[in-house]
CSV table of C-alpha atoms in Angstrom, one decimal:
chain,number,residue,atom,x,y,z
A,214,MET,CA,-0.2,-0.1,-0.2
A,215,GLY,CA,2.9,2.1,1.1
A,216,LEU,CA,4.4,2.3,-2.3
A,217,GLU,CA,1.7,2.4,-4.0
A,218,GLN,CA,1.1,5.8,-2.8
A,219,ARG,CA,4.6,6.7,-2.9
A,220,SER,CA,4.4,5.3,-6.8
A,221,ARG,CA,1.4,7.3,-7.6
A,222,PRO,CA,2.9,10.9,-7.8
A,223,ARG,CA,5.8,9.6,-9.9
A,224,LEU,CA,3.5,8.4,-12.0
A,225,LEU,CA,1.5,11.4,-12.0
A,226,ARG,CA,4.4,13.6,-13.0
A,227,ARG,CA,5.1,11.2,-15.6
A,228,TRP,CA,2.5,11.7,-17.7
A,229,CYS,CA,1.9,16.2,-16.4
A,230,ASP,CA,5.5,16.9,-16.8
A,231,PRO,CA,6.0,16.8,-20.3
A,232,PRO,CA,3.5,19.0,-21.0
A,233,VAL,CA,3.7,21.6,-18.4
A,234,GLY,CA,7.4,21.3,-19.6
A,235,TRP,CA,6.5,22.4,-23.7
A,236,VAL,CA,3.7,25.1,-22.2
A,237,ALA,CA,6.5,27.2,-20.4
A,238,TYR,CA,9.4,26.0,-23.2
A,239,GLU,CA,6.9,27.5,-26.1
A,240,ARG,CA,6.0,30.3,-24.3
A,241,ARG,CA,10.4,31.7,-23.8
A,242,PRO,CA,11.0,32.6,-27.5
A,243,ALA,CA,10.3,35.6,-28.8
A,244,GLU,CA,9.1,33.5,-31.9
A,245,PRO,CA,8.0,30.0,-31.1
A,246,LEU,CA,6.8,27.3,-33.3
A,247,ILE,CA,3.7,27.3,-31.5
A,248,ASP,CA,2.1,30.7,-30.4
A,249,LEU,CA,-0.1,29.9,-27.5
A,250,SER,CA,-0.9,33.0,-26.6
A,251,LEU,CA,-2.5,33.3,-30.3
A,252,LEU,CA,-5.5,30.8,-28.6
A,253,ARG,CA,-6.9,33.7,-27.0
A,254,SER,CA,-8.2,34.9,-30.3
A,255,ARG,CA,-11.8,33.6,-31.3
A,256,ALA,CA,-11.2,33.5,-34.7
A,257,LEU,CA,-8.4,31.7,-34.8
A,258,ILE,CA,-10.3,28.7,-31.8
A,259,THR,CA,-13.4,28.7,-34.2
A,260,THR,CA,-11.2,27.8,-37.1
A,261,GLY,CA,-8.7,25.2,-35.0
A,262,ILE,CA,-12.0,23.8,-34.1
A,263,ALA,CA,-13.4,23.6,-37.5
A,264,GLN,CA,-10.2,22.2,-38.8
A,265,VAL,CA,-10.1,19.0,-36.0
A,266,ALA,CA,-13.5,18.5,-37.5
A,267,ALA,CA,-13.0,18.7,-41.2
A,268,GLN,CA,-9.6,16.3,-41.1
A,269,GLY,CA,-11.7,13.9,-39.1
A,270,ILE,CA,-13.9,14.0,-41.4
A,271,ILE,CA,-11.7,13.1,-44.4
A,272,ALA,CA,-9.8,10.5,-42.2
A,273,LEU,CA,-13.1,8.9,-41.4
A,274,ASN,CA,-14.7,8.8,-44.7
A,275,PHE,CA,-11.6,7.7,-46.4
A,276,VAL,CA,-11.1,5.0,-43.5
A,277,LEU,CA,-14.7,3.7,-43.9
A,278,LEU,CA,-15.1,3.5,-47.9
A,279,SER,CA,-11.6,1.3,-47.7
A,280,PHE,CA,-13.8,-1.0,-45.1
A,281,LEU,CA,-16.6,-1.0,-46.6
A,282,ALA,CA,-16.0,-2.1,-50.5
A,283,GLN,CA,-13.2,-4.1,-49.8
A,284,VAL,CA,-15.0,-7.0,-47.5
A,285,PRO,CA,-16.5,-9.8,-49.5
A,286,ARG,CA,-20.5,-9.5,-49.5
A,287,PRO,CA,-20.8,-13.5,-47.8
A,288,LEU,CA,-18.8,-11.5,-45.1
A,289,GLY,CA,-20.2,-8.5,-44.8
A,290,HIS,CA,-23.8,-10.0,-45.2
A,291,THR,CA,-25.6,-6.8,-45.4
A,292,TYR,CA,-22.6,-4.2,-47.2
A,293,GLY,CA,-18.9,-5.3,-48.9
A,294,PHE,CA,-17.9,-5.6,-52.3
A,295,GLY,CA,-14.8,-7.5,-52.2
A,296,MET,CA,-13.0,-5.1,-54.2
A,297,SER,CA,-9.4,-4.6,-54.8
A,298,VAL,CA,-7.6,-1.9,-53.7
A,299,SER,CA,-7.5,-0.8,-57.5
A,300,GLU,CA,-10.9,-1.3,-58.2
A,301,LEU,CA,-11.6,0.7,-55.0
A,302,ALA,CA,-10.6,3.5,-57.6
A,303,ARG,CA,-14.0,3.4,-58.9
A,304,TYR,CA,-15.4,5.8,-55.6
A,305,THR,CA,-12.2,7.6,-55.3
A,306,ALA,CA,-11.5,8.7,-58.8
A,307,PRO,CA,-14.5,10.6,-59.8
A,308,SER,CA,-14.5,12.3,-56.2
A,309,GLY,CA,-10.9,12.7,-56.5
A,310,VAL,CA,-12.2,15.6,-59.5
A,311,ILE,CA,-14.7,16.8,-57.6
A,312,SER,CA,-12.4,17.7,-54.7
A,313,MET,CA,-10.1,19.4,-56.8
A,314,ALA,CA,-12.6,21.2,-58.6
A,315,MET,CA,-14.2,22.7,-55.3
A,316,GLY,CA,-10.9,24.1,-54.6
A,317,PHE,CA,-11.9,26.5,-57.4
A,318,VAL,CA,-15.1,27.5,-56.7
A,319,VAL,CA,-14.2,27.8,-53.1
A,320,GLY,CA,-11.5,30.7,-54.6
A,321,LEU,CA,-14.3,32.3,-56.5
A,322,VAL,CA,-16.3,32.1,-54.0
A,323,ALA,CA,-14.2,33.0,-51.2
A,324,ARG,CA,-13.2,36.6,-53.5
A,325,ARG,CA,-16.6,37.8,-53.8
A,326,ARG,CA,-18.3,36.2,-50.3
A,327,GLY,CA,-15.3,35.9,-47.9
A,328,ALA,CA,-14.5,31.7,-47.0
A,329,ARG,CA,-16.9,31.1,-44.3
A,330,LEU,CA,-19.9,30.8,-46.6
A,331,PRO,CA,-18.4,27.9,-48.3
A,332,LEU,CA,-17.1,26.5,-45.3
A,333,TRP,CA,-20.3,26.0,-43.9
A,334,VAL,CA,-21.8,24.7,-47.3
A,335,ALA,CA,-18.8,22.4,-47.3
A,336,PHE,CA,-19.4,20.5,-43.5
A,337,VAL,CA,-23.3,20.5,-44.8
A,338,PHE,CA,-22.5,18.4,-47.9
A,339,ALA,CA,-19.5,16.4,-45.8
A,340,GLY,CA,-22.5,15.6,-43.0
A,341,ALA,CA,-25.7,14.7,-45.5
A,342,GLY,CA,-22.7,12.4,-47.3
A,343,SER,CA,-21.4,10.5,-44.6
A,344,PHE,CA,-25.1,10.5,-43.2
A,345,VAL,CA,-26.3,8.8,-46.4
A,346,LEU,CA,-23.4,6.6,-45.9
A,347,GLY,CA,-25.1,5.3,-42.9
A,348,GLY,CA,-28.7,4.3,-44.1
A,349,TRP,CA,-28.0,3.3,-47.3
A,350,HIS,CA,-24.2,1.4,-48.4
A,351,ASP,CA,-25.6,-1.5,-49.3
A,352,GLN,CA,-25.4,-0.9,-53.0
A,353,HIS,CA,-22.5,0.4,-55.7
A,354,TRP,CA,-25.0,3.0,-57.1
A,355,GLN,CA,-25.8,4.1,-52.9
A,356,VAL,CA,-22.0,3.9,-52.2
A,357,GLN,CA,-20.8,6.5,-54.8
A,358,ILE,CA,-23.6,9.3,-54.8
A,359,GLY,CA,-23.1,8.7,-51.0
A,360,TYR,CA,-19.4,9.6,-51.7
A,361,PHE,CA,-20.0,11.8,-54.0
A,362,VAL,CA,-22.1,14.4,-52.0
A,363,TYR,CA,-19.5,13.7,-49.1
A,364,ALA,CA,-16.1,14.8,-51.8
A,365,ILE,CA,-17.9,18.0,-52.9
A,366,GLY,CA,-17.8,18.6,-48.7
A,367,GLY,CA,-14.5,17.3,-48.7
A,368,GLY,CA,-13.0,18.7,-51.2
A,369,ALA,CA,-14.6,22.8,-50.1
A,370,LEU,CA,-13.6,21.5,-46.3
A,371,SER,CA,-9.6,21.5,-47.5
A,372,ALA,CA,-9.6,24.5,-49.8
A,373,ALA,CA,-11.8,26.9,-47.3
A,374,ILE,CA,-9.9,26.4,-44.2
A,375,PRO,CA,-6.1,28.0,-45.0
A,376,ILE,CA,-8.3,31.5,-46.5
A,377,GLN,CA,-9.7,31.2,-43.1
A,378,VAL,CA,-6.5,31.4,-41.4
A,379,VAL,CA,-5.1,33.7,-43.0
A,380,ASP,CA,-8.2,35.8,-42.4
A,381,ALA,CA,-8.4,35.1,-38.7
A,382,VAL,CA,-4.8,37.0,-37.7
A,383,PRO,CA,-2.4,39.4,-39.0
A,384,ALA,CA,-0.4,39.0,-41.6
A,385,GLU,CA,2.7,38.8,-39.2
A,386,LYS,CA,1.0,35.4,-37.2
A,387,GLN,CA,-0.3,33.8,-40.4
A,388,ALA,CA,2.6,31.5,-41.3
A,389,VAL,CA,3.3,30.1,-37.6
A,390,SER,CA,-0.9,30.2,-36.7
A,391,ALA,CA,-1.4,27.9,-39.6
A,392,GLY,CA,1.2,25.7,-38.2
A,393,MET,CA,-0.6,25.5,-35.2
A,394,VAL,CA,-3.9,25.0,-37.3
A,395,ASN,CA,-2.5,22.0,-39.3
A,396,LEU,CA,-0.9,20.3,-36.2
A,397,LEU,CA,-4.9,20.2,-34.8
A,398,GLY,CA,-6.0,18.9,-37.9
A,399,ALA,CA,-3.9,15.6,-37.5
A,400,ILE,CA,-4.8,15.8,-33.8
A,401,GLY,CA,-8.7,15.5,-35.0
A,402,ALA,CA,-7.9,12.8,-38.0
A,403,GLY,CA,-6.2,10.6,-35.6
A,404,LEU,CA,-8.7,11.3,-32.5
A,405,PHE,CA,-11.0,10.8,-34.8
A,406,VAL,CA,-10.3,7.3,-36.4
A,407,GLN,CA,-9.8,5.7,-33.5
A,408,LEU,CA,-13.5,7.0,-32.1
A,409,ALA,CA,-15.0,5.5,-34.7
A,410,PHE,CA,-13.1,2.0,-34.2
A,411,VAL,CA,-13.6,1.9,-30.7
A,412,ILE,CA,-17.6,2.0,-32.6
A,413,LEU,CA,-16.8,-1.0,-34.7
A,414,ASN,CA,-14.9,-3.3,-32.0
A,415,ALA,CA,-18.5,-2.9,-30.4
A,416,HIS,CA,-19.9,-4.4,-33.3
A,417,VAL,CA,-17.9,-7.3,-34.6
A,418,GLY,CA,-19.4,-9.5,-36.5
A,419,ALA,CA,-17.1,-12.8,-36.8
A,420,VAL,CA,-13.5,-12.8,-37.3
A,421,ILE,CA,-11.5,-14.8,-39.7
A,422,ASP,CA,-7.8,-15.7,-39.5
A,423,GLY,CA,-7.4,-12.8,-37.1
A,424,GLN,CA,-9.3,-10.2,-39.4
A,425,LEU,CA,-12.2,-8.4,-37.8
A,426,ILE,CA,-15.0,-8.5,-39.4
A,427,TYR,CA,-17.9,-5.9,-38.7
A,428,THR,CA,-21.4,-5.5,-38.7
A,429,GLY,CA,-23.2,-3.6,-40.9
A,430,THR,CA,-24.6,-1.8,-37.8
A,431,GLY,CA,-21.2,-1.1,-36.7
A,432,PHE,CA,-20.4,1.2,-40.4
A,433,ALA,CA,-23.9,3.0,-39.5
A,434,LEU,CA,-23.0,3.7,-36.4
A,435,ALA,CA,-19.7,4.7,-37.8
A,436,TYR,CA,-20.8,6.8,-40.4
A,437,TYR,CA,-23.3,9.0,-38.2
A,438,PHE,CA,-20.8,9.8,-35.8
A,439,THR,CA,-19.3,11.0,-38.9
A,440,ALA,CA,-21.7,13.1,-39.5
A,441,ALA,CA,-22.1,14.5,-35.9
A,442,VAL,CA,-18.8,15.7,-36.0
A,443,SER,CA,-19.9,17.5,-39.4
A,444,LEU,CA,-22.6,19.2,-37.1
A,445,VAL,CA,-19.5,20.3,-34.3
A,446,GLY,CA,-17.6,21.6,-37.7
A,447,LEU,CA,-20.7,23.4,-38.8
A,448,VAL,CA,-21.6,25.1,-35.3
A,449,ALA,CA,-17.8,26.1,-35.2
A,450,THR,CA,-18.5,27.8,-38.5
A,451,LEU,CA,-21.5,29.8,-37.4
A,452,ALA,CA,-19.9,31.1,-34.3
A,453,MET,CA,-16.9,32.8,-36.5
A,454,ARG,CA,-16.9,36.4,-36.7
A,455,HIS,CA,-14.4,36.4,-39.6
A,456,GLY,CA,-14.2,35.4,-43.3
A,457,THR,CA,-16.5,37.2,-44.5
A,458,ARG,CA,-15.7,40.0,-47.4
A,459,ASP,CA,-16.5,42.5,-45.1
A,460,SER,CA,-14.5,40.7,-42.0
A,461,THR,CA,-11.5,42.8,-40.2
A,462,VAL,CA,-8.7,40.4,-38.4
A,463,LEU,CA,-8.7,40.7,-34.9
A,464,VAL,CA,-6.5,39.1,-33.2
A,465,ASP,CA,-8.6,39.1,-29.3
A,466,ASP,CA,-11.9,39.5,-30.1
């Protein structure tokens, strides 16, 4: 008992010291790699939340589609097409084209109306596509439509958020802010994919040669979770004060 009580503070220090030390270190340099003072800005916080949600949505849709399409139908029962990696391009290639096209569309709209409008529209499309895939994924055409709708939103998300970062901070802070937002996006992608697999692992239908085969219900819930992440991003976007044509940059708003 005494040994357990003595080891507990050491364990707490082991987990707490690195982040505390990192925060203290980042406050010292005149030009830090991660400028924590920028987190006082509502504009950057809302943009960061939107980026976390956006990268989570993008990662989730790609990972879930890979499983959904490649599992053989006899194993998936209500889903699965037994596709190879190259055959998966039937879904990803058309969606990649529309995603690239959305970059041009977002640029044109942002020039006239600001980037916030295409950003919240992007979350609507990404959420709608994810919701469609959650409810209907047993036929090729259903997956193609759902993933195509998502791709409209996914492409617009990738194009709109960098513009929002530029609009959120002064010119001299744009580089470090972009790095911070990209870091948050990477965290969001990893976090939400792991949470999706928590959902899937709670709905395992079979284990074949050590490979988990998830149920259709698990995939439906994972896609609905993705749609919920889109809602979080949409709320963050609606809370933004920047990103409109007449907006001004306010670091401490």
